[in-house]
Amino acid sequence: MNNSDFIKKIITDGLVEKDVKDIAIKISNGERISDSEAVTLYEKAELGLLGMLAFDVKQKKSDNKVFFNRNFHIEPTNVCVNNCRFCSYKKTQGDSQAWELSMDEILHKVAQYKGSKATEVHIVGGVHPDRDIDYYCKLMQEVKKIIPGIVVKAFTAVEIEYMINKAGLSIKDGLQKLKDNGLQCIPGGGAEIFDEQLRAEICPEKTKSDVWLQIHKTAHQLGIETNATILYGHKESYAQRVDHMSRLRKLQDETHGFSAFIPLKYRKANNQMSSTGEVSITEDLKNYAIARIYLDNFPHIKAYWVMSGLETTKLALQYGADDIDGTVNDSTKIYTMAGVTGEQTQTVEQLVDLIKSVNLVPVERDTFYNELKVW
Ligand code: V47
Ligand code: SF4
């Protein structure tokens, strides 16, 4: 009896409600579930069952493998023209916690990784009012001069929209210009929650949902792979989480340009939505599992260890995630400023041990999921 048959037997013999049972059988047969079925899973399915189903889906996609890479972040500035209510990171110019690194300061940070085995630099920050597309093009060129082989994964759709508009370019021409100057992959930030009404409440100034999707669609058409995120665990309903994933699943059917989906749990410290609180770890696991099941056309689900912490990351690997991001090297402040405590850097050996501790196989990858080494 294979895994899926075993799960089907448990579902059929066990005390699972009829509607959940029907959806579970569909999943173990490899069929796509509908939006309303995903909402039913959120509302009624038992966590253990979701874990079994999601792990089976993950195994069919990536076998026993769990991916990670050697990366570091550069955050040029936390000065931002927007004012997202959940953001603990943004500061106004002149604030004691604001930083605006000069080109030289950024390049000095990059130079520290020359000769290291890092394969990716992840550059994101606030939307600075005085910086433009030419500044960022020059930055990417200079980074490549220092470490020619490094992959530049940079700028959320929010930063990209601002620099392209400022330059008076179309999305296509702006992205082409960024690509010509070194942009190879776009991270998944800025997606937050696509529901227009809730988005207007929690991040009214930010790139609108259809523009975020249009930027990623155009990137895919130009051959730039991207990621997608969801910010969950604040004021959103289950239907709004599913609506968010539904828009991503539709776009992915068209372009196949997304590599990974990254659920980001809302963290409450030092921002304007603190009274909302944070959801539990069981809610995190449920969310990883349903994302893995629902987004059947996404190759990878990432449990970003910097955000979720090492213990929850281990659990997430049993609930459908197959990627944990990279070494990071204490180079991002987004989460510490939002109250995440714990490790901010992991050696390759520590990431390998984390994955092995849940009996899965660590695979070091590059940005595009080419396998570099099975550990
Ligand atoms: O878009 C901001 C989130 C994102 C908070 O593509 C918060 O591989 C929780 O997108 N609580 C940026 N989340 C980070 C991001 C990312 C990170 C790692 C890897 C990749 C990738 C992408 O951080 C923002 C926003 O959704 N965020 N504030 C907060 N208080
Ligand atoms: Fe600016 Fe990003 Fe913070 Fe929003 S989440 S205020 S866009 S830095």
mmCIF file of C-alpha atoms and ligand atoms in Angstrom:
data_model
loop_
_atom_site.group_PDB
_atom_site.id
_atom_site.type_symbol
_atom_site.label_atom_id
_atom_site.label_comp_id
_atom_site.label_asym_id
_atom_site.label_seq_id
_atom_site.Cartn_x
_atom_site.Cartn_y
_atom_site.Cartn_z
ATOM 1 C CA MET A 1 0.000 0.000 0.000
ATOM 2 C CA ASN A 2 1.519 3.380 -0.968
ATOM 3 C CA ASN A 3 1.290 6.554 1.123
ATOM 4 C CA SER A 4 -1.803 7.932 -0.610
ATOM 5 C CA ASP A 5 -3.672 4.604 -0.338
ATOM 6 C CA PHE A 6 -2.787 4.440 3.342
ATOM 7 C CA ILE A 7 -4.135 7.964 3.862
ATOM 8 C CA LYS A 8 -7.307 7.109 1.934
ATOM 9 C CA LYS A 9 -7.848 4.108 4.207
ATOM 10 C CA ILE A 10 -7.457 6.236 7.315
ATOM 11 C CA ILE A 11 -9.875 8.812 5.919
ATOM 12 C CA THR A 12 -12.460 6.214 4.945
ATOM 13 C CA ASP A 13 -12.234 4.188 8.156
ATOM 14 C CA GLY A 14 -11.798 7.134 10.526
ATOM 15 C CA LEU A 15 -14.213 9.541 12.110
ATOM 16 C CA VAL A 16 -13.866 12.306 9.540
ATOM 17 C CA GLU A 17 -16.911 14.457 8.672
ATOM 18 C CA LYS A 18 -18.409 13.658 5.270
ATOM 19 C CA ASP A 19 -17.569 16.970 3.550
ATOM 20 C CA VAL A 20 -13.971 16.937 4.828
ATOM 21 C CA LYS A 21 -13.690 13.244 3.871
ATOM 22 C CA ASP A 22 -14.727 13.984 0.257
ATOM 23 C CA ILE A 23 -12.173 16.784 -0.031
ATOM 24 C CA ALA A 24 -9.441 14.649 1.543
ATOM 25 C CA ILE A 25 -10.050 11.838 -0.944
ATOM 26 C CA LYS A 26 -9.851 14.349 -3.790
ATOM 27 C CA ILE A 27 -6.488 15.575 -2.466
ATOM 28 C CA SER A 28 -5.026 12.117 -2.107
ATOM 29 C CA ASN A 29 -6.147 11.372 -5.682
ATOM 30 C CA GLY A 30 -4.070 14.389 -6.788
ATOM 31 C CA GLU A 31 -7.113 16.508 -7.779
ATOM 32 C CA ARG A 32 -7.253 20.301 -7.424
ATOM 33 C CA ILE A 33 -9.521 21.628 -4.666
ATOM 34 C CA SER A 34 -11.893 24.582 -5.100
ATOM 35 C CA ASP A 35 -11.911 27.821 -3.138
ATOM 36 C CA SER A 36 -14.912 26.763 -1.053
ATOM 37 C CA GLU A 37 -13.291 23.400 -0.321
ATOM 38 C CA ALA A 38 -10.179 25.211 0.926
ATOM 39 C CA VAL A 39 -12.358 27.310 3.260
ATOM 40 C CA THR A 40 -13.988 24.095 4.535
ATOM 41 C CA LEU A 41 -10.537 22.701 5.329
ATOM 42 C CA TYR A 42 -9.678 25.838 7.314
ATOM 43 C CA GLU A 43 -12.955 25.675 9.208
ATOM 44 C CA LYS A 44 -13.403 21.963 9.840
ATOM 45 C CA ALA A 45 -10.387 19.766 9.092
ATOM 46 C CA GLU A 46 -8.387 18.282 11.925
ATOM 47 C CA LEU A 47 -4.768 19.453 12.073
ATOM 48 C CA GLY A 48 -3.346 15.904 12.015
ATOM 49 C CA LEU A 49 -5.285 15.078 8.860
ATOM 50 C CA LEU A 50 -4.123 18.293 7.167
ATOM 51 C CA GLY A 51 -0.529 17.453 8.057
ATOM 52 C CA MET A 52 -0.798 13.977 6.541
ATOM 53 C CA LEU A 53 -2.389 15.277 3.352
ATOM 54 C CA ALA A 54 0.008 18.188 2.904
ATOM 55 C CA PHE A 55 3.071 16.052 3.616
ATOM 56 C CA ASP A 56 1.896 13.565 0.995
ATOM 57 C CA VAL A 57 1.487 16.402 -1.555
ATOM 58 C CA LYS A 58 4.989 17.675 -0.688
ATOM 59 C CA GLN A 59 6.489 14.196 -1.025
ATOM 60 C CA LYS A 60 4.966 13.816 -4.490
ATOM 61 C CA LYS A 61 6.553 17.114 -5.542
ATOM 62 C CA SER A 62 9.958 17.061 -3.883
ATOM 63 C CA ASP A 63 10.280 13.616 -2.335
ATOM 64 C CA ASN A 64 12.224 13.695 0.957
ATOM 65 C CA LYS A 65 14.123 16.839 -0.039
ATOM 66 C CA VAL A 66 14.173 20.122 1.840
ATOM 67 C CA PHE A 67 15.931 23.033 0.150
ATOM 68 C CA PHE A 68 18.082 25.845 1.514
ATOM 69 C CA ASN A 69 20.679 28.238 0.102
ATOM 70 C CA ARG A 70 23.633 30.376 1.139
ATOM 71 C CA ASN A 71 22.395 33.944 1.063
ATOM 72 C CA PHE A 72 22.603 37.303 2.753
ATOM 73 C CA HIS A 73 20.341 40.336 2.779
ATOM 74 C CA ILE A 74 21.101 43.974 2.111
ATOM 75 C CA GLU A 75 18.551 46.502 3.370
ATOM 76 C CA PRO A 76 19.663 49.832 1.869
ATOM 77 C CA THR A 77 17.175 51.878 3.897
ATOM 78 C CA ASN A 78 14.148 51.641 6.159
ATOM 79 C CA VAL A 79 12.941 55.106 5.179
ATOM 80 C CA CYS A 80 9.673 54.610 3.357
ATOM 81 C CA VAL A 81 7.028 56.779 1.715
ATOM 82 C CA ASN A 82 4.347 54.283 2.773
ATOM 83 C CA ASN A 83 2.916 53.686 6.200
ATOM 84 C CA CYS A 84 1.703 50.101 6.397
ATOM 85 C CA ARG A 85 -0.078 49.672 9.701
ATOM 86 C CA PHE A 86 1.591 46.292 10.396
ATOM 87 C CA CYS A 87 5.134 47.506 9.700
ATOM 88 C CA SER A 88 7.592 47.964 12.561
ATOM 89 C CA TYR A 89 10.474 48.650 10.228
ATOM 90 C CA LYS A 90 9.578 51.859 8.420
ATOM 91 C CA LYS A 91 10.905 55.096 9.912
ATOM 92 C CA THR A 92 10.821 58.662 8.709
ATOM 93 C CA GLN A 93 14.007 60.493 7.709
ATOM 94 C CA GLY A 94 15.794 61.844 10.778
ATOM 95 C CA ASP A 95 14.296 59.275 13.195
ATOM 96 C CA SER A 96 16.939 57.774 15.478
ATOM 97 C CA GLN A 97 16.071 54.295 14.181
ATOM 98 C CA ALA A 98 16.164 55.270 10.505
ATOM 99 C CA TRP A 99 19.066 54.255 8.263
ATOM 100 C CA GLU A 100 19.996 55.297 4.739
ATOM 101 C CA LEU A 101 23.112 53.425 3.649
ATOM 102 C CA SER A 102 25.231 55.130 1.039
ATOM 103 C CA MET A 103 26.281 53.218 -2.065
ATOM 104 C CA ASP A 104 29.756 52.817 -0.546
ATOM 105 C CA GLU A 105 28.380 51.464 2.717
ATOM 106 C CA ILE A 106 26.252 48.922 0.844
ATOM 107 C CA LEU A 107 29.158 47.836 -1.333
ATOM 108 C CA HIS A 108 31.364 47.513 1.725
ATOM 109 C CA LYS A 109 28.825 45.039 3.161
ATOM 110 C CA VAL A 110 28.754 43.106 -0.117
ATOM 111 C CA ALA A 111 32.564 42.992 -0.244
ATOM 112 C CA GLN A 112 32.566 41.107 3.068
ATOM 113 C CA TYR A 113 31.062 38.127 1.192
ATOM 114 C CA LYS A 114 33.665 38.111 -1.585
ATOM 115 C CA GLY A 115 35.316 34.706 -1.526
ATOM 116 C CA SER A 116 32.496 33.223 0.609
ATOM 117 C CA LYS A 117 30.245 30.516 -0.801
ATOM 118 C CA ALA A 118 27.154 32.780 -0.836
ATOM 119 C CA THR A 119 25.189 32.318 -4.065
ATOM 120 C CA GLU A 120 22.488 34.972 -3.575
ATOM 121 C CA VAL A 121 22.130 38.530 -2.342
ATOM 122 C CA HIS A 122 18.582 39.539 -1.357
ATOM 123 C CA ILE A 123 18.196 43.330 -1.582
ATOM 124 C CA VAL A 124 14.994 44.889 -0.225
ATOM 125 C CA GLY A 125 14.132 47.909 1.843
ATOM 126 C CA GLY A 126 11.769 50.792 2.314
ATOM 127 C CA VAL A 127 10.524 52.914 -0.580
ATOM 128 C CA HIS A 128 12.946 55.819 -0.259
ATOM 129 C CA PRO A 129 11.636 59.108 -1.717
ATOM 130 C CA ASP A 130 14.999 60.226 -3.142
ATOM 131 C CA ARG A 131 16.268 57.062 -4.781
ATOM 132 C CA ASP A 132 15.422 56.079 -8.321
ATOM 133 C CA ILE A 133 15.770 53.304 -10.872
ATOM 134 C CA ASP A 134 19.173 54.580 -12.048
ATOM 135 C CA TYR A 135 20.498 54.418 -8.477
ATOM 136 C CA TYR A 136 19.348 50.808 -8.107
ATOM 137 C CA CYS A 137 20.637 49.828 -11.565
ATOM 138 C CA LYS A 138 24.041 51.240 -10.649
ATOM 139 C CA LEU A 139 23.889 49.396 -7.313
ATOM 140 C CA MET A 140 23.286 46.050 -9.040
ATOM 141 C CA GLN A 141 26.100 46.682 -11.514
ATOM 142 C CA GLU A 142 28.520 47.482 -8.693
ATOM 143 C CA VAL A 143 27.447 44.415 -6.687
ATOM 144 C CA LYS A 144 28.174 42.247 -9.744
ATOM 145 C CA LYS A 145 31.586 43.857 -10.136
ATOM 146 C CA ILE A 146 32.473 42.790 -6.586
ATOM 147 C CA ILE A 147 31.012 39.242 -6.784
ATOM 148 C CA PRO A 148 30.355 38.503 -10.466
ATOM 149 C CA GLY A 149 28.726 35.106 -9.924
ATOM 150 C CA ILE A 150 26.223 36.153 -7.263
ATOM 151 C CA VAL A 151 22.495 36.072 -8.092
ATOM 152 C CA VAL A 152 20.722 39.361 -7.430
ATOM 153 C CA LYS A 153 17.263 38.767 -5.984
ATOM 154 C CA ALA A 154 15.922 42.213 -5.327
ATOM 155 C CA PHE A 155 13.119 44.726 -4.813
ATOM 156 C CA THR A 156 9.544 43.929 -3.931
ATOM 157 C CA ALA A 157 6.861 44.860 -6.432
ATOM 158 C CA VAL A 158 6.206 47.862 -4.163
ATOM 159 C CA GLU A 159 9.733 49.260 -4.591
ATOM 160 C CA ILE A 160 9.596 48.396 -8.294
ATOM 161 C CA GLU A 161 6.289 50.211 -8.861
ATOM 162 C CA TYR A 162 7.675 53.355 -7.235
ATOM 163 C CA MET A 163 10.929 53.441 -9.210
ATOM 164 C CA ILE A 164 9.234 52.637 -12.513
ATOM 165 C CA ASN A 165 6.558 55.314 -12.049
ATOM 166 C CA LYS A 166 9.164 57.865 -11.047
ATOM 167 C CA ALA A 167 11.083 57.111 -14.232
ATOM 168 C CA GLY A 168 7.905 57.422 -16.344
ATOM 169 C CA LEU A 169 8.390 53.906 -17.726
ATOM 170 C CA SER A 170 5.844 51.181 -18.417
ATOM 171 C CA ILE A 171 6.032 48.119 -16.144
ATOM 172 C CA LYS A 172 7.496 46.126 -19.024
ATOM 173 C CA ASP A 173 10.188 48.655 -19.936
ATOM 174 C CA GLY A 174 11.068 49.292 -16.287
ATOM 175 C CA LEU A 175 11.467 45.593 -15.532
ATOM 176 C CA GLN A 176 13.470 45.094 -18.714
ATOM 177 C CA LYS A 177 15.809 47.881 -17.634
ATOM 178 C CA LEU A 178 16.242 46.299 -14.191
ATOM 179 C CA LYS A 179 16.880 42.923 -15.803
ATOM 180 C CA ASP A 180 19.436 44.387 -18.203
ATOM 181 C CA ASN A 181 21.276 45.814 -15.189
ATOM 182 C CA GLY A 182 21.429 42.609 -13.183
ATOM 183 C CA LEU A 183 18.023 41.800 -11.653
ATOM 184 C CA GLN A 184 17.553 38.013 -11.784
ATOM 185 C CA CYS A 185 14.748 37.220 -9.349
ATOM 186 C CA ILE A 186 12.063 39.201 -7.505
ATOM 187 C CA PRO A 187 11.202 38.322 -3.896
ATOM 188 C CA GLY A 188 7.619 37.806 -2.798
ATOM 189 C CA GLY A 189 7.133 40.764 -0.472
ATOM 190 C CA GLY A 190 4.458 43.407 -0.673
ATOM 191 C CA ALA A 191 1.642 40.983 -1.488
ATOM 192 C CA GLU A 192 0.203 41.187 2.063
ATOM 193 C CA ILE A 193 -3.470 40.393 1.491
ATOM 194 C CA PHE A 194 -5.100 41.032 -1.891
ATOM 195 C CA ASP A 195 -8.662 41.645 -0.683
ATOM 196 C CA GLU A 196 -9.102 45.304 -1.643
ATOM 197 C CA GLN A 197 -11.162 46.356 1.374
ATOM 198 C CA LEU A 198 -8.809 44.869 3.958
ATOM 199 C CA ARG A 199 -5.741 46.036 2.041
ATOM 200 C CA ALA A 200 -7.102 49.595 2.178
ATOM 201 C CA GLU A 201 -7.385 49.216 5.945
ATOM 202 C CA ILE A 202 -3.930 47.803 6.713
ATOM 203 C CA CYS A 203 -1.739 49.287 3.982
ATOM 204 C CA PRO A 204 -3.704 52.008 2.162
ATOM 205 C CA GLU A 205 -0.738 53.665 0.430
ATOM 206 C CA LYS A 206 0.766 50.458 -0.867
ATOM 207 C CA THR A 207 0.798 49.084 -4.431
ATOM 208 C CA LYS A 208 -2.723 47.907 -5.272
ATOM 209 C CA SER A 209 -3.320 44.160 -5.580
ATOM 210 C CA ASP A 210 -3.876 44.147 -9.353
ATOM 211 C CA VAL A 211 -0.659 46.144 -9.880
ATOM 212 C CA TRP A 212 1.325 43.715 -7.655
ATOM 213 C CA LEU A 213 -0.004 40.844 -9.765
ATOM 214 C CA GLN A 214 0.671 42.718 -13.022
ATOM 215 C CA ILE A 215 4.296 43.370 -12.037
ATOM 216 C CA HIS A 216 4.849 39.691 -11.244
ATOM 217 C CA LYS A 217 3.062 38.618 -14.436
ATOM 218 C CA THR A 218 5.216 40.916 -16.555
ATOM 219 C CA ALA A 219 8.368 39.724 -14.766
ATOM 220 C CA HIS A 220 7.434 36.130 -15.595
ATOM 221 C CA GLN A 221 6.862 37.085 -19.245
ATOM 222 C CA LEU A 222 10.354 38.609 -19.306
ATOM 223 C CA GLY A 223 11.854 35.432 -17.858
ATOM 224 C CA ILE A 224 12.339 36.738 -14.307
ATOM 225 C CA GLU A 225 11.267 34.200 -11.674
ATOM 226 C CA THR A 226 9.501 35.540 -8.610
ATOM 227 C CA ASN A 227 8.139 34.451 -5.238
ATOM 228 C CA ALA A 228 4.833 35.282 -3.575
ATOM 229 C CA THR A 229 3.933 35.865 0.072
ATOM 230 C CA ILE A 230 0.818 36.268 2.167
ATOM 231 C CA LEU A 231 0.710 38.237 5.408
ATOM 232 C CA TYR A 232 -1.692 36.256 7.607
ATOM 233 C CA GLY A 233 -2.812 36.167 11.205
ATOM 234 C CA HIS A 234 -4.116 39.719 11.599
ATOM 235 C CA LYS A 235 -7.633 40.787 10.607
ATOM 236 C CA GLU A 236 -8.195 38.536 7.611
ATOM 237 C CA SER A 237 -10.845 35.815 7.326
ATOM 238 C CA TYR A 238 -10.204 32.330 5.972
ATOM 239 C CA ALA A 239 -12.125 33.299 2.808
ATOM 240 C CA GLN A 240 -9.728 36.234 2.329
ATOM 241 C CA ARG A 241 -6.694 33.943 2.687
ATOM 242 C CA VAL A 242 -8.175 31.638 0.052
ATOM 243 C CA ASP A 243 -9.036 34.583 -2.231
ATOM 244 C CA HIS A 244 -5.384 35.667 -1.978
ATOM 245 C CA MET A 245 -4.089 32.231 -2.927
ATOM 246 C CA SER A 246 -6.726 31.916 -5.644
ATOM 247 C CA ARG A 247 -5.404 35.019 -7.441
ATOM 248 C CA LEU A 248 -1.894 33.573 -7.246
ATOM 249 C CA ARG A 249 -2.966 30.125 -8.456
ATOM 250 C CA LYS A 250 -4.728 31.675 -11.475
ATOM 251 C CA LEU A 251 -1.668 33.716 -12.421
ATOM 252 C CA GLN A 252 0.607 30.718 -11.962
ATOM 253 C CA ASP A 253 -1.618 28.676 -14.326
ATOM 254 C CA GLU A 254 -0.905 31.330 -16.963
ATOM 255 C CA THR A 255 2.806 32.014 -16.437
ATOM 256 C CA HIS A 256 4.406 29.283 -14.284
ATOM 257 C CA GLY A 257 6.822 31.984 -13.113
ATOM 258 C CA PHE A 258 6.454 31.646 -9.341
ATOM 259 C CA SER A 259 9.056 29.491 -7.552
ATOM 260 C CA ALA A 260 7.888 29.588 -3.947
ATOM 261 C CA PHE A 261 4.961 30.679 -1.801
ATOM 262 C CA ILE A 262 5.940 32.059 1.613
ATOM 263 C CA PRO A 263 3.342 32.449 4.352
ATOM 264 C CA LEU A 264 4.428 35.297 6.655
ATOM 265 C CA LYS A 265 2.808 35.422 10.082
ATOM 266 C CA TYR A 266 1.889 38.885 11.318
ATOM 267 C CA ARG A 267 4.166 39.908 14.226
ATOM 268 C CA LYS A 268 2.770 42.440 16.609
ATOM 269 C CA ALA A 269 5.625 44.356 18.288
ATOM 270 C CA ASN A 270 6.197 48.053 17.635
ATOM 271 C CA ASN A 271 3.543 48.683 15.001
ATOM 272 C CA GLN A 272 0.119 50.256 14.730
ATOM 273 C CA MET A 273 -1.781 46.952 14.727
ATOM 274 C CA SER A 274 -0.300 45.516 17.935
ATOM 275 C CA SER A 275 -3.702 45.181 19.620
ATOM 276 C CA THR A 276 -4.614 42.567 16.979
ATOM 277 C CA GLY A 277 -2.336 40.003 18.680
ATOM 278 C CA GLU A 278 -0.688 37.001 17.048
ATOM 279 C CA VAL A 279 -2.108 33.654 15.987
ATOM 280 C CA SER A 280 -0.975 30.324 17.472
ATOM 281 C CA ILE A 281 1.523 27.807 16.100
ATOM 282 C CA THR A 282 -1.318 25.413 15.281
ATOM 283 C CA GLU A 283 -2.781 28.144 13.069
ATOM 284 C CA ASP A 284 0.628 28.495 11.370
ATOM 285 C CA LEU A 285 0.748 24.768 10.661
ATOM 286 C CA LYS A 286 -2.797 24.713 9.344
ATOM 287 C CA ASN A 287 -1.887 27.573 7.037
ATOM 288 C CA TYR A 288 1.262 25.869 5.706
ATOM 289 C CA ALA A 289 -0.695 22.670 5.071
ATOM 290 C CA ILE A 290 -3.602 24.305 3.246
ATOM 291 C CA ALA A 291 -1.215 26.439 1.183
ATOM 292 C CA ARG A 292 0.634 23.267 0.114
ATOM 293 C CA ILE A 293 -2.620 21.519 -0.760
ATOM 294 C CA TYR A 294 -4.368 24.440 -2.495
ATOM 295 C CA LEU A 295 -1.405 25.860 -4.482
ATOM 296 C CA ASP A 296 -0.954 22.696 -6.503
ATOM 297 C CA ASN A 297 0.930 24.575 -9.242
ATOM 298 C CA PHE A 298 3.549 26.133 -6.925
ATOM 299 C CA PRO A 299 6.719 24.040 -6.895
ATOM 300 C CA HIS A 300 7.777 25.101 -3.369
ATOM 301 C CA ILE A 301 6.345 26.270 -0.045
ATOM 302 C CA LYS A 302 8.888 28.123 2.033
ATOM 303 C CA ALA A 303 8.974 28.177 5.831
ATOM 304 C CA TYR A 304 11.124 31.267 6.346
ATOM 305 C CA TRP A 305 12.958 30.302 9.537
ATOM 306 C CA VAL A 306 13.912 33.898 10.388
ATOM 307 C CA MET A 307 10.229 34.730 10.716
ATOM 308 C CA SER A 308 8.818 31.494 12.138
ATOM 309 C CA GLY A 309 11.676 30.492 14.418
ATOM 310 C CA LEU A 310 13.606 27.230 14.250
ATOM 311 C CA GLU A 311 11.143 25.001 16.122
ATOM 312 C CA THR A 312 8.097 26.037 14.094
ATOM 313 C CA THR A 313 10.172 25.649 10.941
ATOM 314 C CA LYS A 314 10.847 22.013 11.837
ATOM 315 C CA LEU A 315 7.131 21.452 12.327
ATOM 316 C CA ALA A 316 6.300 23.261 9.063
ATOM 317 C CA LEU A 317 8.429 20.700 7.213
ATOM 318 C CA GLN A 318 5.935 18.085 8.359
ATOM 319 C CA TYR A 319 3.015 20.242 7.164
ATOM 320 C CA GLY A 320 3.992 20.680 3.522
ATOM 321 C CA ALA A 321 6.909 23.126 3.447
ATOM 322 C CA ASP A 322 9.964 21.985 1.473
ATOM 323 C CA ASP A 323 12.212 25.052 1.692
ATOM 324 C CA ILE A 324 13.582 26.989 4.656
ATOM 325 C CA ASP A 325 15.340 29.915 2.874
ATOM 326 C CA GLY A 326 19.037 30.380 3.674
ATOM 327 C CA THR A 327 21.845 31.241 6.020
ATOM 328 C CA VAL A 328 20.713 34.933 6.114
ATOM 329 C CA ASN A 329 23.576 35.855 8.417
ATOM 330 C CA ASP A 330 21.840 38.362 10.680
ATOM 331 C CA SER A 331 21.387 40.687 7.728
ATOM 332 C CA THR A 332 17.672 41.543 7.939
ATOM 333 C CA LYS A 333 15.945 43.722 10.527
ATOM 334 C CA ILE A 334 12.292 43.371 9.414
ATOM 335 C CA TYR A 335 11.486 40.665 11.919
ATOM 336 C CA THR A 336 13.613 41.635 14.898
ATOM 337 C CA MET A 337 12.010 45.083 14.782
ATOM 338 C CA ALA A 338 8.581 43.386 14.797
ATOM 339 C CA GLY A 339 9.473 41.465 17.949
ATOM 340 C CA VAL A 340 10.901 38.158 16.720
ATOM 341 C CA THR A 341 13.550 36.951 19.130
ATOM 342 C CA GLY A 342 15.886 33.982 18.712
ATOM 343 C CA GLU A 343 18.521 33.103 16.151
ATOM 344 C CA GLN A 344 19.110 35.468 13.243
ATOM 345 C CA THR A 345 21.883 33.522 11.627
ATOM 346 C CA GLN A 346 22.427 29.843 10.883
ATOM 347 C CA THR A 347 25.479 28.111 9.516
ATOM 348 C CA VAL A 348 25.024 25.617 6.730
ATOM 349 C CA GLU A 349 25.739 22.843 9.239
ATOM 350 C CA GLN A 350 22.972 24.099 11.528
ATOM 351 C CA LEU A 351 20.455 24.234 8.651
ATOM 352 C CA VAL A 352 21.489 20.726 7.627
ATOM 353 C CA ASP A 353 21.031 19.474 11.209
ATOM 354 C CA LEU A 354 17.622 21.135 11.443
ATOM 355 C CA ILE A 355 16.409 19.313 8.334
ATOM 356 C CA LYS A 356 17.982 15.997 9.344
ATOM 357 C CA SER A 357 16.394 16.237 12.786
ATOM 358 C CA VAL A 358 12.998 15.642 11.155
ATOM 359 C CA ASN A 359 14.369 12.810 9.006
ATOM 360 C CA LEU A 360 14.334 14.709 5.734
ATOM 361 C CA VAL A 361 17.156 15.219 3.244
ATOM 362 C CA PRO A 362 18.901 18.636 3.124
ATOM 363 C CA VAL A 363 19.568 19.867 -0.398
ATOM 364 C CA GLU A 364 21.623 22.990 -0.949
ATOM 365 C CA ARG A 365 20.193 24.887 -3.925
ATOM 366 C CA ASP A 366 20.811 28.046 -5.894
ATOM 367 C CA THR A 367 18.140 30.739 -6.323
ATOM 368 C CA PHE A 368 16.540 28.807 -9.200
ATOM 369 C CA TYR A 369 16.376 25.525 -7.298
ATOM 370 C CA ASN A 370 19.249 23.932 -9.174
ATOM 371 C CA GLU A 371 20.584 21.354 -6.748
ATOM 372 C CA LEU A 372 24.172 22.104 -5.700
ATOM 373 C CA LYS A 373 24.719 19.464 -3.044
ATOM 374 C CA VAL A 374 22.759 16.766 -1.259
ATOM 375 C CA TRP A 375 23.944 16.806 2.364
HETATM 376 O O1 V47 B 1 6.002 42.332 2.469
HETATM 377 C C1 V47 B 1 6.410 43.451 7.376
HETATM 378 C C2 V47 B 1 6.320 41.430 5.869
HETATM 379 C C3 V47 B 1 7.553 41.258 3.993
HETATM 380 C C4 V47 B 1 5.687 42.537 9.232
HETATM 381 O O2 V47 B 1 10.802 36.056 -1.505
HETATM 382 C C5 V47 B 1 5.791 41.558 8.254
HETATM 383 O O3 V47 B 1 12.187 34.634 -0.663
HETATM 384 C C6 V47 B 1 5.064 39.990 9.747
HETATM 385 O O4 V47 B 1 8.656 39.322 1.630
HETATM 386 N N1 V47 B 1 4.924 40.893 10.725
HETATM 387 C C7 V47 B 1 8.953 41.356 3.440
HETATM 388 N N2 V47 B 1 5.482 40.280 8.515
HETATM 389 C C8 V47 B 1 9.723 40.058 3.599
HETATM 390 C C9 V47 B 1 9.527 39.136 2.433
HETATM 391 C C10 V47 B 1 10.425 37.965 2.244
HETATM 392 C C11 V47 B 1 11.200 37.501 3.283
HETATM 393 C C12 V47 B 1 12.017 36.403 3.061
HETATM 394 C C13 V47 B 1 12.105 35.787 1.839
HETATM 395 C C14 V47 B 1 11.332 36.272 0.795
HETATM 396 C C15 V47 B 1 11.444 35.625 -0.548
HETATM 397 C C16 V47 B 1 10.478 37.356 0.989
HETATM 398 O O5 V47 B 1 7.627 41.258 5.412
HETATM 399 C C17 V47 B 1 6.591 42.370 3.717
HETATM 400 C C18 V47 B 1 5.539 42.115 4.778
HETATM 401 O O6 V47 B 1 4.591 41.208 4.330
HETATM 402 N N3 V47 B 1 6.217 42.148 7.124
HETATM 403 N N4 V47 B 1 6.093 43.707 8.679
HETATM 404 C C19 V47 B 1 5.227 42.172 10.518
HETATM 405 N N5 V47 B 1 5.047 43.056 11.493
HETATM 406 FE FE1 SF4 B 2 7.241 50.618 3.688
HETATM 407 FE FE2 SF4 B 2 7.370 47.993 3.252
HETATM 408 FE FE3 SF4 B 2 7.029 48.930 5.762
HETATM 409 FE FE4 SF4 B 2 5.052 49.127 4.002
HETATM 410 S S1 SF4 B 2 5.923 47.178 4.782
HETATM 411 S S2 SF4 B 2 5.767 50.769 5.366
HETATM 412 S S3 SF4 B 2 6.138 49.470 2.080
HETATM 413 S S4 SF4 B 2 8.817 49.235 4.477
#
